[in-house]
CSV table of C-alpha atoms in Angstrom, one decimal:
chain,number,residue,atom,x,y,z
F,109,UNK,CA,71.4,-11.5,-10.4
F,110,UNK,CA,71.3,-15.1,-9.1
F,111,UNK,CA,71.2,-13.8,-5.5
F,112,UNK,CA,67.9,-12.0,-6.3
F,113,UNK,CA,66.4,-15.2,-7.7
F,114,UNK,CA,67.4,-17.0,-4.5
F,115,UNK,CA,65.0,-14.9,-2.4
F,116,UNK,CA,61.7,-16.7,-2.2
F,117,UNK,CA,58.3,-15.1,-2.5
F,118,UNK,CA,56.7,-14.0,0.8
F,119,UNK,CA,53.1,-14.1,1.9
F,120,UNK,CA,51.6,-12.1,4.7
F,121,UNK,CA,48.2,-12.3,6.4
F,122,UNK,CA,45.9,-9.6,7.8
F,123,UNK,CA,43.1,-11.0,9.9
F,124,UNK,CA,41.2,-8.3,11.7
F,125,UNK,CA,39.0,-8.8,14.8
F,126,UNK,CA,36.0,-8.4,12.5
F,127,UNK,CA,36.7,-11.9,11.3
F,128,UNK,CA,35.7,-13.3,14.7
F,129,UNK,CA,37.1,-14.2,18.1
F,130,UNK,CA,40.6,-15.4,18.6
F,131,UNK,CA,39.8,-19.0,17.9
F,132,UNK,CA,38.0,-18.1,14.6
F,133,UNK,CA,40.9,-15.8,13.6
F,134,UNK,CA,43.5,-18.5,14.3
F,135,UNK,CA,41.4,-21.1,12.3
F,136,UNK,CA,41.2,-18.7,9.4
F,137,UNK,CA,45.0,-18.0,9.6
F,138,UNK,CA,45.8,-21.7,9.5
F,139,UNK,CA,43.5,-22.3,6.5
F,140,UNK,CA,45.0,-19.3,4.7
F,141,UNK,CA,48.6,-20.4,5.4
F,142,UNK,CA,47.7,-23.8,4.0
F,143,UNK,CA,46.2,-22.5,0.7
F,144,UNK,CA,49.0,-19.9,0.4
F,145,UNK,CA,51.6,-22.7,0.3
F,146,UNK,CA,49.8,-24.2,-2.7
F,147,UNK,CA,50.2,-20.9,-4.7
F,148,UNK,CA,53.8,-20.2,-3.7
F,149,UNK,CA,55.0,-22.0,-6.9
F,150,UNK,CA,53.0,-19.5,-9.0
F,151,UNK,CA,54.7,-16.5,-7.5
F,152,UNK,CA,57.9,-15.0,-8.8
F,153,UNK,CA,61.0,-14.8,-6.7
F,154,UNK,CA,61.0,-11.7,-4.5
F,155,UNK,CA,57.3,-11.3,-5.1
F,156,UNK,CA,55.2,-10.3,-2.0
F,157,UNK,CA,51.6,-11.2,-1.4
F,158,UNK,CA,49.4,-9.9,1.3
F,159,UNK,CA,46.1,-11.6,2.0
F,160,UNK,CA,43.4,-9.8,4.0
F,161,UNK,CA,40.7,-12.0,5.5
F,162,UNK,CA,37.2,-10.6,5.3
F,163,UNK,CA,34.6,-11.3,8.0
F,164,UNK,CA,33.0,-13.9,5.7
F,165,UNK,CA,36.2,-16.0,5.6
F,166,UNK,CA,35.4,-17.4,9.1
F,167,UNK,CA,32.7,-19.5,7.6
F,168,UNK,CA,34.6,-20.5,4.4
F,169,UNK,CA,36.1,-23.9,3.8
F,170,UNK,CA,39.8,-24.3,2.8
F,171,UNK,CA,38.7,-25.2,-0.7
F,172,UNK,CA,36.6,-22.0,-0.9
F,173,UNK,CA,39.5,-19.9,0.4
F,174,UNK,CA,41.9,-21.5,-2.1
F,175,UNK,CA,39.5,-20.9,-5.0
F,176,UNK,CA,39.1,-17.2,-4.0
F,177,UNK,CA,42.9,-16.8,-3.6
F,178,UNK,CA,43.6,-18.3,-7.1
F,179,UNK,CA,40.9,-16.2,-8.6
F,180,UNK,CA,42.3,-13.1,-7.0
F,181,UNK,CA,45.8,-13.8,-8.2
F,182,UNK,CA,44.5,-14.4,-11.8
F,183,UNK,CA,42.7,-11.1,-11.7
F,184,UNK,CA,45.8,-9.2,-10.5
F,185,UNK,CA,47.9,-10.8,-13.1
F,186,UNK,CA,45.4,-10.1,-15.9
F,187,UNK,CA,45.2,-6.4,-14.7
F,188,UNK,CA,49.0,-6.3,-14.8
F,189,UNK,CA,49.1,-7.8,-18.3
F,190,UNK,CA,50.9,-11.0,-17.2
F,191,UNK,CA,48.2,-13.7,-17.5
F,192,UNK,CA,49.4,-17.1,-16.5
């Protein structure tokens, strides 16, 4: 079982063209990768998280994206009965 624990959690991003032009999408991706690194410690080994950027994310700050991500994770965990 230790081999299973050695597999780190993974995070994937979905950033559609509705978010903006290529520059806007790349900026959102950079911000989301940055805030996702901060929540990796909260994820279980082998857990996979997919973040889908909405069009409004192009105008959001990194702090706002981080807050939304943490709120979403808490909501998912609460729904699954594993509140942290």
